[in-house]
Coordinates of C-alpha atoms in Angstrom, one line a residue:
Chain A
G104 CA 61.8 132.2 164.2
G105 CA 60.1 135.3 163.3
I106 CA 58.1 136.5 160.6
I107 CA 57.7 139.8 158.2
T108 CA 53.7 140.6 157.6
Q109 CA 53.4 142.8 154.7
T110 CA 50.1 144.4 154.2
P111 CA 48.1 144.6 151.9
K112 CA 49.6 141.7 149.4
F113 CA 47.6 143.2 146.7
L114 CA 47.1 147.1 146.2
I115 CA 45.0 148.6 143.3
G116 CA 45.3 152.5 143.0
Q117 CA 44.2 155.2 140.6
E118 CA 46.7 157.5 138.8
G119 CA 47.3 160.2 141.2
Q120 CA 46.6 158.3 144.2
K121 CA 48.6 158.3 147.8
L122 CA 48.9 154.6 148.6
T123 CA 50.4 153.3 151.8
L124 CA 52.1 149.7 152.4
K125 CA 52.7 148.3 155.7
C126 CA 55.4 145.9 156.9
Q127 CA 55.4 144.2 160.5
Q128 CA 58.6 142.2 162.1
N129 CA 58.6 140.1 165.3
F130 CA 62.1 139.2 165.1
N131 CA 62.9 142.3 167.3
H132 CA 65.3 143.5 164.6
D133 CA 66.6 147.0 164.6
T134 CA 67.2 147.6 160.9
M135 CA 64.6 147.3 158.1
Y136 CA 64.1 147.9 154.5
W137 CA 61.8 148.6 151.5
Y138 CA 62.9 147.6 148.3
R139 CA 61.2 147.7 144.9
Q140 CA 61.0 144.8 142.6
D141 CA 60.8 145.4 138.8
S142 CA 60.6 142.4 136.1
G143 CA 64.4 142.4 134.7
K144 CA 65.5 145.2 137.1
G145 CA 66.1 143.0 140.5
L146 CA 65.8 144.8 143.7
R147 CA 66.1 148.5 144.1
L148 CA 66.4 150.1 147.7
I149 CA 63.8 152.9 148.5
Y150 CA 64.0 153.5 152.0
Y151 CA 65.7 152.0 155.1
S152 CA 65.7 152.5 158.8
I153 CA 68.6 151.8 161.2
T154 CA 66.5 151.8 164.3
E155 CA 63.2 153.4 165.5
N156 CA 62.5 157.0 164.3
D157 CA 65.5 156.8 162.1
L158 CA 64.9 156.9 158.0
Q159 CA 67.5 157.0 155.2
K160 CA 67.0 157.3 151.7
G161 CA 67.9 154.7 148.9
D162 CA 68.9 155.4 145.2
L163 CA 65.1 155.1 144.6
S164 CA 63.3 157.5 147.2
E165 CA 62.0 160.0 145.2
G166 CA 58.4 159.7 145.1
Y167 CA 58.2 157.9 148.3
D168 CA 57.7 158.7 151.7
A169 CA 58.5 156.2 154.8
S170 CA 57.6 156.2 158.4
R171 CA 59.4 154.2 161.5
E172 CA 57.4 154.9 164.4
K173 CA 57.8 151.9 166.2
K174 CA 60.7 149.1 166.0
S175 CA 58.6 146.3 165.0
S176 CA 57.0 148.4 162.0
F177 CA 58.0 150.1 158.9
S178 CA 55.7 151.7 156.5
L179 CA 55.9 153.2 152.9
T180 CA 53.8 155.6 151.0
V181 CA 53.7 156.2 147.4
T182 CA 53.0 159.6 147.4
S183 CA 51.6 159.8 144.0
A184 CA 50.7 156.7 142.0
Q185 CA 51.9 156.8 138.3
K186 CA 49.7 155.4 135.6
N187 CA 50.6 151.8 134.2
E188 CA 52.7 151.6 137.2
M189 CA 53.4 147.7 138.4
A190 CA 55.8 146.6 140.6
V191 CA 56.4 144.4 144.1
F192 CA 57.5 146.0 147.0
L193 CA 59.6 143.8 149.4
C194 CA 60.1 144.7 153.2
A195 CA 63.1 143.1 155.1
S196 CA 64.6 143.3 158.2
T197 CA 68.0 142.3 159.9
T198 CA 69.9 142.8 163.0
G199 CA 73.1 143.8 162.0
G200 CA 73.1 145.8 158.8
G201 CA 73.6 145.2 155.0
N202 CA 77.1 143.9 155.4
T203 CA 75.6 140.8 157.2
G204 CA 73.9 139.9 154.6
Q205 CA 71.2 138.0 156.4
L206 CA 68.1 140.1 155.6
Y207 CA 64.7 138.3 156.2
F208 CA 62.1 139.2 153.6
G209 CA 58.5 139.5 153.4
E210 CA 56.4 138.0 150.3
G211 CA 55.8 141.1 148.9
S212 CA 52.9 143.6 148.0
K213 CA 51.9 144.0 144.5
L214 CA 50.9 147.1 143.2
T215 CA 49.2 148.1 140.1
V216 CA 48.3 151.2 139.1
L217 CA 45.3 151.9 136.6
Chain B
A319 CA 80.0 152.6 145.0
Q320 CA 79.3 149.2 144.4
S321 CA 77.3 147.3 141.7
V322 CA 76.3 144.0 140.9
T323 CA 75.9 142.3 137.4
Q324 CA 74.3 139.1 136.5
P325 CA 74.5 138.8 132.7
D326 CA 72.2 136.0 132.3
A327 CA 68.9 136.9 132.9
R328 CA 67.3 133.4 132.1
V329 CA 68.9 129.9 132.3
T330 CA 67.4 126.4 131.2
V331 CA 69.2 123.3 132.3
S332 CA 67.9 119.6 132.7
E333 CA 67.5 117.9 135.8
G334 CA 70.4 116.3 137.3
A335 CA 72.8 118.6 135.2
S336 CA 75.2 120.9 136.8
L337 CA 74.7 124.7 136.9
Q338 CA 76.4 127.9 136.9
L339 CA 75.0 131.3 137.5
R340 CA 77.2 134.1 136.7
C341 CA 77.9 137.3 139.1
K342 CA 80.2 140.1 138.5
Y343 CA 80.8 142.9 141.2
S344 CA 82.4 146.0 141.0
S345 CA 83.7 147.6 144.4
S346 CA 86.6 149.6 145.4
V347 CA 87.3 147.5 148.6
T348 CA 86.9 144.0 148.8
P349 CA 83.1 143.4 149.4
Y350 CA 81.0 141.1 151.2
L351 CA 79.2 138.7 148.7
F352 CA 75.7 137.1 148.9
W353 CA 73.4 134.9 146.9
Y354 CA 69.6 135.0 147.5
V355 CA 66.8 132.7 146.2
Q356 CA 63.3 133.5 145.4
Y357 CA 60.7 130.9 145.0
P358 CA 57.5 131.5 143.4
R359 CA 55.1 134.0 145.6
Q360 CA 57.8 133.9 148.3
G361 CA 60.2 136.4 149.6
L362 CA 64.1 136.0 149.4
Q363 CA 65.9 133.9 151.4
L364 CA 69.9 133.8 151.8
L365 CA 71.5 130.9 150.1
L366 CA 75.1 131.7 151.0
K367 CA 77.4 134.4 152.0
Y368 CA 81.2 135.4 151.7
Y369 CA 82.9 137.3 153.9
S370 CA 86.6 136.3 153.9
G371 CA 88.9 133.4 153.8
D372 CA 88.4 130.3 151.8
P373 CA 87.3 131.9 148.4
V374 CA 84.7 128.6 148.4
V375 CA 81.6 128.8 150.6
Q376 CA 79.2 126.4 151.0
G377 CA 75.5 127.2 151.3
V378 CA 72.0 125.3 151.8
N379 CA 70.5 122.6 149.2
G380 CA 74.0 121.9 147.9
F381 CA 74.7 125.3 146.6
E382 CA 78.3 126.9 146.5
A383 CA 79.8 129.6 145.4
E384 CA 83.5 130.9 144.4
F385 CA 85.0 134.4 145.1
S386 CA 87.8 135.6 142.6
K387 CA 89.5 138.8 143.5
S388 CA 90.9 138.8 140.2
N389 CA 87.8 138.2 138.1
S390 CA 85.7 140.3 140.4
S391 CA 83.2 137.5 140.5
F392 CA 81.2 135.4 142.7
H393 CA 79.8 132.6 140.5
L394 CA 77.1 130.2 142.2
R395 CA 77.3 126.5 141.2
K396 CA 75.4 123.0 141.7
A397 CA 76.7 119.7 141.0
S398 CA 73.3 118.3 140.1
V399 CA 69.8 120.5 139.9
H400 CA 66.7 119.5 141.0
W401 CA 63.2 120.6 139.4
S402 CA 62.5 122.3 143.0
D403 CA 65.6 124.7 142.3
S404 CA 63.7 126.3 139.5
A405 CA 63.7 130.0 141.0
V406 CA 65.1 133.3 140.7
Y407 CA 68.5 133.6 142.0
F408 CA 70.0 137.3 143.1
C409 CA 73.6 138.2 143.8
A410 CA 74.1 140.9 146.2
V411 CA 76.9 143.1 147.6
S412 CA 77.7 145.1 150.8
I413 CA 80.9 146.5 152.1
S414 CA 82.1 146.7 155.7
G415 CA 80.1 149.8 157.3
S416 CA 77.3 149.8 155.2
W417 CA 73.9 149.4 155.8
Q418 CA 73.0 149.1 152.2
L419 CA 72.9 145.4 150.3
I420 CA 72.8 146.1 146.6
F421 CA 71.3 143.5 144.5
G422 CA 71.7 142.3 140.9
S423 CA 68.8 141.9 138.3
G424 CA 68.6 138.3 139.0
T425 CA 68.7 135.2 137.0
Q426 CA 65.7 133.0 136.4
L427 CA 66.5 129.3 136.9
T428 CA 64.3 126.8 135.2
V429 CA 64.9 123.2 135.6
M430 CA 63.3 121.0 132.8
P431 CA 62.4 117.5 134.0

């Protein structure tokens, strides 16, 4: 088995600050995802990466940057944190793409902006 | 574009009762359909998936789901729930050739003792 590790688990920032979340997986999966989870809104796709050095925008990419420099890691940057923003960011990986459905998720990183 | 609707934000049932969580999808082609579960303070885990064939699919922990093309639905069922089933359940959809998995808004299930 493998594991997805997200760091940090909790992130508190100030309005306008640039904040970075990191995700590591040891499944040796090609494809990785970043989702945002808001209460009552489910999961919304921010960015995904089919393979190392590839980046694809999801529906919620505005206000975010991503980086996939290694197969095992995928970073997400909030370019300018919004006041009173609160959300959980979930990283996931898979070997076969979204249509196989078998995404493996990390436990999430909770963002609070003061 | 695909979309998923879970009309019930919260469902409360008594332990031992049967359960149905609803999921409706919208897609121009027959999609791949999934149910995920999120236990408190954990990531999402796959419960079951439907690709084709028998419209009733079995998952882990006694869960099953039924695909209906005519109703564009993929409802989740369990014959007898346990308190440990309390969690958030997400329905998701994808299509062949797509790398994206589109999630519904989730249903918070509470099982009362």
